[in-house]
mmCIF file of C-alpha atoms and ligand atoms in Angstrom:
data_model
loop_
_atom_site.group_PDB
_atom_site.id
_atom_site.type_symbol
_atom_site.label_atom_id
_atom_site.label_comp_id
_atom_site.label_asym_id
_atom_site.label_seq_id
_atom_site.Cartn_x
_atom_site.Cartn_y
_atom_site.Cartn_z
ATOM 1 C CA UNK A 692 -65.364 -16.148 16.608
ATOM 2 C CA UNK A 693 -62.996 -19.080 16.797
ATOM 3 C CA UNK A 694 -63.699 -21.663 14.036
ATOM 4 C CA UNK A 695 -62.924 -25.518 14.306
ATOM 5 C CA UNK A 696 -62.984 -28.139 11.722
ATOM 6 C CA UNK A 697 -61.876 -30.938 13.898
ATOM 7 C CA UNK A 698 -63.277 -32.506 17.005
ATOM 8 C CA UNK A 699 -60.342 -32.817 19.262
ATOM 9 C CA UNK A 700 -59.131 -29.279 19.098
ATOM 10 C CA UNK A 701 -62.714 -28.087 19.730
ATOM 11 C CA UNK A 702 -63.110 -30.373 22.778
ATOM 12 C CA UNK A 703 -59.689 -29.271 24.092
ATOM 13 C CA UNK A 704 -60.785 -25.491 23.668
ATOM 14 C CA UNK A 705 -64.022 -26.018 25.402
ATOM 15 C CA UNK A 706 -62.690 -28.296 28.240
ATOM 16 C CA UNK A 707 -60.105 -25.523 28.820
ATOM 17 C CA UNK A 708 -62.844 -22.919 29.358
ATOM 18 C CA UNK A 709 -64.989 -25.251 31.253
ATOM 19 C CA UNK A 710 -65.121 -24.161 34.755
ATOM 20 C CA UNK A 711 -67.538 -23.843 37.551
ATOM 21 C CA UNK A 712 -69.678 -20.961 36.053
ATOM 22 C CA UNK A 713 -69.146 -21.612 32.383
ATOM 23 C CA UNK A 714 -72.272 -22.379 30.453
ATOM 24 C CA UNK A 715 -72.280 -23.461 26.925
ATOM 25 C CA UNK A 716 -75.305 -22.816 24.369
ATOM 26 C CA UNK A 717 -75.292 -25.068 21.289
ATOM 27 C CA UNK A 718 -77.084 -24.252 18.106
ATOM 28 C CA UNK A 719 -76.972 -27.079 15.646
ATOM 29 C CA UNK A 720 -77.635 -25.934 12.011
ATOM 30 C CA UNK A 721 -76.921 -27.047 8.353
ATOM 31 C CA UNK A 722 -75.894 -23.580 7.444
ATOM 32 C CA UNK A 723 -77.245 -21.250 4.716
ATOM 33 C CA UNK A 724 -78.117 -19.176 7.856
ATOM 34 C CA UNK A 725 -81.036 -16.917 7.865
ATOM 35 C CA UNK A 726 -82.485 -14.509 10.652
ATOM 36 C CA UNK A 727 -84.386 -17.521 12.277
ATOM 37 C CA UNK A 728 -81.062 -19.305 12.830
ATOM 38 C CA UNK A 729 -79.527 -16.002 14.091
ATOM 39 C CA UNK A 730 -82.445 -15.628 16.660
ATOM 40 C CA UNK A 731 -81.407 -18.930 18.240
ATOM 41 C CA UNK A 732 -77.727 -17.919 18.404
ATOM 42 C CA UNK A 733 -78.774 -14.572 19.933
ATOM 43 C CA UNK A 734 -80.981 -16.382 22.493
ATOM 44 C CA UNK A 735 -78.051 -18.707 23.261
ATOM 45 C CA UNK A 736 -75.683 -15.829 23.688
ATOM 46 C CA UNK A 737 -77.984 -14.030 26.042
ATOM 47 C CA UNK A 738 -77.962 -16.757 28.814
ATOM 48 C CA UNK A 739 -74.674 -18.690 28.237
ATOM 49 C CA UNK A 740 -71.115 -17.624 28.684
ATOM 50 C CA UNK A 741 -70.109 -19.208 25.345
ATOM 51 C CA UNK A 742 -72.397 -19.423 22.265
ATOM 52 C CA UNK A 743 -71.311 -22.352 19.896
ATOM 53 C CA UNK A 744 -72.937 -22.869 16.495
ATOM 54 C CA UNK A 745 -72.405 -25.875 14.459
ATOM 55 C CA UNK A 746 -72.841 -26.082 10.610
ATOM 56 C CA UNK A 747 -72.866 -29.651 9.122
ATOM 57 C CA UNK A 748 -75.083 -30.892 6.281
ATOM 58 C CA UNK A 749 -75.700 -34.197 7.637
ATOM 59 C CA UNK A 750 -75.957 -36.905 4.965
ATOM 60 C CA UNK A 751 -77.579 -39.418 7.312
ATOM 61 C CA UNK A 752 -80.751 -37.387 7.513
ATOM 62 C CA UNK A 753 -81.308 -36.937 3.880
ATOM 63 C CA UNK A 754 -83.540 -39.570 2.295
ATOM 64 C CA UNK A 755 -83.158 -37.836 -1.159
ATOM 65 C CA UNK A 756 -79.678 -37.625 -2.602
ATOM 66 C CA UNK A 757 -80.676 -34.679 -4.913
ATOM 67 C CA UNK A 758 -81.947 -32.638 -1.834
ATOM 68 C CA UNK A 759 -78.549 -33.368 -0.192
ATOM 69 C CA UNK A 760 -76.646 -32.438 -3.183
ATOM 70 C CA UNK A 761 -78.659 -29.177 -3.856
ATOM 71 C CA UNK A 762 -78.840 -28.079 -0.192
ATOM 72 C CA UNK A 763 -77.809 -24.409 -0.213
ATOM 73 C CA UNK A 764 -74.133 -23.821 1.208
ATOM 74 C CA UNK A 765 -72.765 -20.329 1.855
ATOM 75 C CA UNK A 766 -69.948 -20.681 4.555
ATOM 76 C CA UNK A 767 -68.475 -17.190 4.093
ATOM 77 C CA UNK A 768 -71.731 -15.333 4.469
ATOM 78 C CA UNK A 769 -72.641 -17.646 7.356
ATOM 79 C CA UNK A 770 -69.399 -16.725 9.189
ATOM 80 C CA UNK A 771 -70.137 -13.091 8.567
ATOM 81 C CA UNK A 772 -73.513 -13.402 9.930
ATOM 82 C CA UNK A 773 -72.492 -15.371 13.085
ATOM 83 C CA UNK A 774 -69.760 -12.720 13.812
ATOM 84 C CA UNK A 775 -72.515 -10.031 13.573
ATOM 85 C CA UNK A 776 -74.421 -11.623 16.514
ATOM 86 C CA UNK A 777 -71.486 -12.373 18.559
ATOM 87 C CA UNK A 778 -71.219 -16.074 18.199
ATOM 88 C CA UNK A 779 -68.146 -17.225 20.101
ATOM 89 C CA UNK A 780 -67.441 -20.568 18.407
ATOM 90 C CA UNK A 781 -68.132 -22.229 14.963
ATOM 91 C CA UNK A 782 -67.888 -25.978 14.593
ATOM 92 C CA UNK A 783 -67.815 -26.721 10.758
ATOM 93 C CA UNK A 784 -66.599 -30.411 10.387
ATOM 94 C CA UNK A 785 -66.552 -32.324 7.166
ATOM 95 C CA UNK A 786 -68.179 -35.657 6.635
ATOM 96 C CA UNK A 787 -64.973 -37.647 7.347
ATOM 97 C CA UNK A 788 -64.662 -35.938 10.776
ATOM 98 C CA UNK A 789 -68.262 -36.601 11.767
ATOM 99 C CA UNK A 790 -68.380 -40.077 10.336
ATOM 100 C CA UNK A 791 -64.986 -41.606 10.739
ATOM 101 C CA UNK A 792 -66.541 -44.920 9.848
ATOM 102 C CA UNK A 793 -69.928 -45.565 8.039
ATOM 103 C CA UNK A 794 -72.238 -45.650 10.937
ATOM 104 C CA UNK A 795 -74.649 -48.641 11.479
ATOM 105 C CA UNK A 796 -76.419 -47.227 14.413
ATOM 106 C CA UNK A 797 -80.229 -46.833 13.887
ATOM 107 C CA UNK A 798 -82.596 -45.114 16.196
ATOM 108 C CA UNK A 799 -86.320 -46.015 16.583
ATOM 109 C CA UNK A 800 -88.555 -43.701 18.363
ATOM 110 C CA UNK A 801 -91.719 -45.843 18.138
ATOM 111 C CA UNK A 802 -94.726 -43.985 16.792
ATOM 112 C CA UNK A 803 -93.046 -40.483 17.258
ATOM 113 C CA UNK A 804 -90.752 -41.100 14.176
ATOM 114 C CA UNK A 805 -93.433 -42.959 12.058
ATOM 115 C CA UNK A 806 -95.937 -40.255 11.597
ATOM 116 C CA UNK A 807 -95.647 -36.815 9.822
ATOM 117 C CA UNK A 808 -92.122 -36.333 8.449
ATOM 118 C CA UNK A 809 -91.198 -39.917 9.582
ATOM 119 C CA UNK A 810 -93.887 -41.309 7.126
ATOM 120 C CA UNK A 811 -92.613 -39.247 4.267
ATOM 121 C CA UNK A 812 -88.794 -39.161 4.955
ATOM 122 C CA UNK A 813 -88.013 -42.671 6.246
ATOM 123 C CA UNK A 814 -84.809 -42.696 8.186
ATOM 124 C CA UNK A 815 -84.587 -38.954 8.590
ATOM 125 C CA UNK A 816 -85.043 -38.915 12.343
ATOM 126 C CA UNK A 817 -82.549 -41.615 12.929
ATOM 127 C CA UNK A 818 -79.949 -39.553 11.081
ATOM 128 C CA UNK A 819 -80.977 -36.439 13.018
ATOM 129 C CA UNK A 820 -80.746 -38.274 16.373
ATOM 130 C CA UNK A 821 -77.263 -39.705 15.257
ATOM 131 C CA UNK A 822 -75.839 -36.353 14.439
ATOM 132 C CA UNK A 823 -77.282 -34.606 17.325
ATOM 133 C CA UNK A 824 -75.983 -37.222 19.791
ATOM 134 C CA UNK A 825 -72.563 -36.867 18.258
ATOM 135 C CA UNK A 826 -72.773 -33.066 18.699
ATOM 136 C CA UNK A 827 -74.049 -33.326 22.180
ATOM 137 C CA UNK A 828 -71.112 -35.584 23.069
ATOM 138 C CA UNK A 829 -68.578 -33.342 21.411
ATOM 139 C CA UNK A 830 -69.690 -30.045 22.669
ATOM 140 C CA UNK A 831 -71.259 -31.060 25.891
ATOM 141 C CA UNK A 832 -73.401 -28.048 26.029
ATOM 142 C CA UNK A 833 -75.494 -26.770 28.960
ATOM 143 C CA UNK A 834 -78.227 -25.718 26.819
ATOM 144 C CA UNK A 835 -79.257 -26.573 23.194
ATOM 145 C CA UNK A 836 -81.423 -24.468 20.895
ATOM 146 C CA UNK A 837 -83.905 -25.751 18.286
ATOM 147 C CA UNK A 838 -86.694 -24.118 16.196
ATOM 148 C CA UNK A 839 -90.373 -24.855 16.463
ATOM 149 C CA UNK A 840 -90.332 -24.911 12.707
ATOM 150 C CA UNK A 841 -89.085 -28.464 12.924
ATOM 151 C CA UNK A 842 -91.339 -29.332 15.787
ATOM 152 C CA UNK A 843 -91.261 -33.067 15.408
ATOM 153 C CA UNK A 844 -87.440 -32.914 15.493
ATOM 154 C CA UNK A 845 -87.685 -30.993 18.645
ATOM 155 C CA UNK A 846 -89.885 -33.681 20.131
ATOM 156 C CA UNK A 847 -87.509 -36.493 18.795
ATOM 157 C CA UNK A 848 -84.609 -34.644 20.465
ATOM 158 C CA UNK A 849 -86.464 -34.334 23.690
ATOM 159 C CA UNK A 850 -87.011 -37.998 23.700
ATOM 160 C CA UNK A 851 -83.354 -38.649 23.027
ATOM 161 C CA UNK A 852 -82.190 -36.339 25.882
ATOM 162 C CA UNK A 853 -84.649 -37.942 28.318
ATOM 163 C CA UNK A 854 -83.750 -41.589 27.400
ATOM 164 C CA UNK A 855 -80.033 -41.227 27.117
ATOM 165 C CA UNK A 856 -79.867 -38.975 30.218
ATOM 166 C CA UNK A 857 -78.122 -36.154 28.441
ATOM 167 C CA UNK A 858 -77.800 -33.397 31.027
ATOM 168 C CA UNK A 859 -78.840 -30.699 28.481
ATOM 169 C CA UNK A 860 -81.674 -28.176 28.717
ATOM 170 C CA UNK A 861 -83.465 -27.941 25.490
ATOM 171 C CA UNK A 862 -85.080 -24.699 24.291
ATOM 172 C CA UNK A 863 -87.618 -24.619 21.546
ATOM 173 C CA UNK A 864 -87.633 -21.206 19.810
ATOM 174 C CA UNK A 865 -90.659 -19.761 17.966
ATOM 175 C CA UNK A 866 -90.535 -19.832 14.190
ATOM 176 C CA UNK A 867 -89.317 -16.701 12.402
ATOM 177 C CA UNK A 868 -91.290 -15.700 9.358
ATOM 178 C CA UNK A 869 -90.859 -13.393 6.460
ATOM 179 C CA UNK A 870 -93.013 -10.233 6.470
ATOM 180 C CA UNK A 871 -95.800 -12.045 4.447
ATOM 181 C CA UNK A 872 -95.740 -15.140 6.838
ATOM 182 C CA UNK A 873 -93.557 -17.556 5.015
ATOM 183 C CA UNK A 874 -91.574 -19.576 7.529
ATOM 184 C CA UNK A 875 -87.859 -18.692 7.017
ATOM 185 C CA UNK A 876 -85.928 -21.654 5.709
ATOM 186 C CA UNK A 877 -82.596 -22.393 4.036
ATOM 187 C CA UNK A 878 -84.531 -24.191 1.231
ATOM 188 C CA UNK A 879 -86.386 -20.977 0.470
ATOM 189 C CA UNK A 880 -83.151 -19.853 -1.235
ATOM 190 C CA UNK A 881 -83.864 -22.505 -3.967
ATOM 191 C CA UNK A 882 -87.279 -21.124 -4.830
ATOM 192 C CA UNK A 883 -87.723 -19.051 -7.987
ATOM 193 C CA UNK A 884 -89.536 -15.740 -7.648
ATOM 194 C CA UNK A 885 -92.816 -17.314 -8.680
ATOM 195 C CA UNK A 886 -92.314 -20.380 -6.477
ATOM 196 C CA UNK A 887 -91.545 -17.934 -3.560
ATOM 197 C CA UNK A 888 -95.000 -16.370 -4.059
ATOM 198 C CA UNK A 889 -96.665 -19.702 -4.255
ATOM 199 C CA UNK A 890 -94.976 -21.160 -1.430
ATOM 200 C CA UNK A 891 -97.096 -18.917 0.922
ATOM 201 C CA UNK A 892 -99.883 -21.430 0.291
ATOM 202 C CA UNK A 893 -98.632 -23.463 3.275
ATOM 203 C CA UNK A 894 -98.849 -20.524 5.630
ATOM 204 C CA UNK A 895 -102.235 -19.515 4.375
ATOM 205 C CA UNK A 896 -103.429 -23.075 4.851
ATOM 206 C CA UNK A 897 -102.279 -23.174 8.389
ATOM 207 C CA UNK A 898 -103.952 -19.833 9.125
ATOM 208 C CA UNK A 899 -107.192 -20.986 7.484
ATOM 209 C CA UNK A 900 -107.148 -24.435 9.276
ATOM 210 C CA UNK A 901 -106.431 -22.990 12.745
ATOM 211 C CA UNK A 902 -109.200 -20.399 12.360
ATOM 212 C CA UNK A 903 -111.702 -23.095 11.213
ATOM 213 C CA UNK A 904 -110.607 -25.454 14.097
ATOM 214 C CA UNK A 905 -111.250 -22.707 16.626
ATOM 215 C CA UNK A 906 -114.749 -22.260 15.109
ATOM 216 C CA UNK A 907 -115.298 -25.975 15.643
ATOM 217 C CA UNK A 908 -115.353 -26.838 11.821
ATOM 218 C CA UNK A 909 -115.163 -30.517 11.055
ATOM 219 C CA UNK A 910 -111.439 -31.652 10.537
ATOM 220 C CA UNK A 911 -112.131 -33.764 7.542
ATOM 221 C CA UNK A 912 -113.753 -30.858 5.821
ATOM 222 C CA UNK A 913 -110.708 -28.610 6.688
ATOM 223 C CA UNK A 914 -108.416 -31.088 5.239
ATOM 224 C CA UNK A 915 -110.368 -31.409 1.979
ATOM 225 C CA UNK A 916 -110.534 -27.673 1.610
ATOM 226 C CA UNK A 917 -106.718 -27.405 2.134
ATOM 227 C CA UNK A 918 -106.090 -30.121 -0.317
ATOM 228 C CA UNK A 919 -108.262 -28.211 -2.964
ATOM 229 C CA UNK A 920 -106.444 -24.972 -2.134
ATOM 230 C CA UNK A 921 -103.180 -26.717 -2.938
ATOM 231 C CA UNK A 922 -104.455 -28.299 -6.063
ATOM 232 C CA UNK A 923 -105.389 -24.907 -7.441
ATOM 233 C CA UNK A 924 -101.838 -23.664 -7.127
ATOM 234 C CA UNK A 925 -99.235 -24.083 -9.861
ATOM 235 C CA UNK A 926 -96.445 -26.522 -9.029
ATOM 236 C CA UNK A 927 -97.705 -27.450 -5.411
ATOM 237 C CA UNK A 928 -98.042 -30.951 -4.019
ATOM 238 C CA UNK A 929 -99.360 -31.300 -0.597
ATOM 239 C CA UNK A 930 -97.916 -34.166 1.317
ATOM 240 C CA UNK A 931 -99.906 -33.750 4.572
ATOM 241 C CA UNK A 932 -101.851 -31.402 6.774
ATOM 242 C CA UNK A 933 -102.289 -33.169 10.203
ATOM 243 C CA UNK A 934 -103.655 -32.052 13.547
ATOM 244 C CA UNK A 935 -101.885 -33.487 16.445
ATOM 245 C CA UNK A 936 -101.616 -33.420 20.266
ATOM 246 C CA UNK A 937 -98.484 -31.188 20.811
ATOM 247 C CA UNK A 938 -97.407 -33.093 23.792
ATOM 248 C CA UNK A 939 -96.798 -36.455 22.018
ATOM 249 C CA UNK A 940 -97.590 -35.768 18.266
ATOM 250 C CA UNK A 941 -100.476 -38.411 18.281
ATOM 251 C CA UNK A 942 -102.632 -37.501 15.417
ATOM 252 C CA UNK A 943 -106.115 -36.330 16.102
ATOM 253 C CA UNK A 944 -109.105 -37.174 14.048
ATOM 254 C CA UNK A 945 -111.387 -34.804 15.798
ATOM 255 C CA UNK A 946 -110.980 -31.344 17.233
ATOM 256 C CA UNK A 947 -110.520 -31.778 20.930
ATOM 257 C CA UNK A 948 -109.512 -29.225 23.537
ATOM 258 C CA UNK A 949 -108.028 -31.704 26.134
ATOM 259 C CA UNK A 950 -104.476 -30.762 25.350
ATOM 260 C CA UNK A 951 -102.423 -28.287 23.416
ATOM 261 C CA UNK A 952 -102.730 -28.979 19.841
ATOM 262 C CA UNK A 953 -100.834 -28.195 16.754
ATOM 263 C CA UNK A 954 -101.265 -28.156 12.959
ATOM 264 C CA UNK A 955 -98.411 -29.415 10.878
ATOM 265 C CA UNK A 956 -98.087 -29.221 6.997
ATOM 266 C CA UNK A 957 -95.581 -30.304 4.407
ATOM 267 C CA UNK A 958 -95.353 -30.410 0.682
ATOM 268 C CA UNK A 959 -93.623 -29.551 -2.327
ATOM 269 C CA UNK A 960 -93.184 -26.343 -4.552
ATOM 270 C CA UNK A 961 -91.567 -27.589 -7.554
ATOM 271 C CA UNK A 962 -88.908 -29.916 -6.256
ATOM 272 C CA UNK A 963 -88.445 -27.926 -2.991
ATOM 273 C CA UNK A 964 -89.908 -29.602 -0.092
ATOM 274 C CA UNK A 965 -91.200 -27.239 2.649
ATOM 275 C CA UNK A 966 -92.710 -27.677 6.179
ATOM 276 C CA UNK A 967 -94.385 -25.386 8.680
ATOM 277 C CA UNK A 968 -96.624 -25.619 11.665
ATOM 278 C CA UNK A 969 -98.789 -23.655 14.004
ATOM 279 C CA UNK A 970 -100.219 -24.166 17.550
ATOM 280 C CA UNK A 971 -103.922 -23.973 17.798
ATOM 281 C CA UNK A 972 -104.334 -21.784 20.857
ATOM 282 C CA UNK A 973 -107.662 -22.007 22.769
HETATM 283 P P1 LIG B 1257 -81.559 -26.295 9.834
HETATM 284 O O1 LIG B 1257 -80.187 -25.502 9.475
HETATM 285 O O2 LIG B 1257 -82.591 -25.998 8.849
HETATM 286 O O3 LIG B 1257 -81.305 -27.692 10.164
HETATM 287 O O4 LIG B 1257 -81.997 -25.516 11.195
HETATM 288 C C1 LIG B 1257 -81.090 -25.333 12.261
HETATM 289 C C2 LIG B 1257 -82.086 -24.965 13.514
HETATM 290 O O5 LIG B 1257 -82.682 -23.838 13.200
HETATM 291 C C3 LIG B 1257 -83.102 -25.974 13.703
HETATM 292 O O6 LIG B 1257 -83.335 -26.220 14.977
HETATM 293 C C4 LIG B 1257 -84.423 -25.392 13.044
HETATM 294 O O7 LIG B 1257 -85.587 -25.772 13.585
HETATM 295 C C5 LIG B 1257 -84.043 -23.865 13.372
HETATM 296 N N1 LIG B 1257 -84.826 -23.036 12.346
HETATM 297 C C6 LIG B 1257 -84.893 -23.122 11.124
HETATM 298 N N2 LIG B 1257 -85.778 -22.320 10.483
HETATM 299 C C7 LIG B 1257 -86.124 -21.520 11.519
HETATM 300 C C8 LIG B 1257 -87.077 -20.370 11.619
HETATM 301 N N3 LIG B 1257 -87.657 -19.894 10.578
HETATM 302 N N4 LIG B 1257 -87.252 -19.815 12.871
HETATM 303 C C9 LIG B 1257 -86.616 -20.345 13.992
HETATM 304 N N5 LIG B 1257 -85.783 -21.330 13.977
HETATM 305 C C10 LIG B 1257 -85.645 -22.070 12.765
#
């Protein structure tokens, strides 16, 4: 694997390789890699001639300074893991390289970035859109891979690609889970053993809610029940459980079967914020 810390040498390397048949698959990450990330790299490797992974803990998408400061970082292990799945290129810039001047550009996605994560993490998606736009322009990939775990992020990037005419195919990869169902996340590394057990509550809540929705149970009742389940757990603070149209993330107040729908959940275990989601299949 070739490692680049600077934009220009990476661009020169890729431009040198870019030919008629060369395809580039990009997996943008913030590092502290786990098997979920590696599945994205493997998927990219399978269909592209060059698999590129980026690791950059992007300050503009953090609305909580302590979350940014404590975000897990493990470069040496990440390099080993990327090598183990045959990643071709790692782009690992520092903050100065990615933000040569403080950026004043702000993105507004209308309703799409005001709900769910957007409501609880103001400015988050503007920062995500900014860094992903930079990465798309630097790497100019054929395809880019994202996880369903950050489903709203995927929708935002979809809108970005459509509106800004990026010629990039986006792939949304299913969430990889631990054996007990917990969605894999770099932030899980910060959980204590007890918190790790408690964190399963969000997965359990999603299983409970999807089952009840399929039975036709009233949504308000389901939400109240999930709030109570979370209140009974030590150290857990639910931020939201929402039911939404998976196409546009419009929040749904009632169970409807017109479109594909999705349940999304977010909350804290101690000071660690976790998110998860699940499609409600008919
Ligand atoms: P992150 O490093 O957390 O920003 O994640 C980088 C990419 O990996 C994003 O597109 C995430 O949605 C994706 N990802 C994170 N966790 C998982 C998971 N458990 N399964 C699949 N993809 C994931």
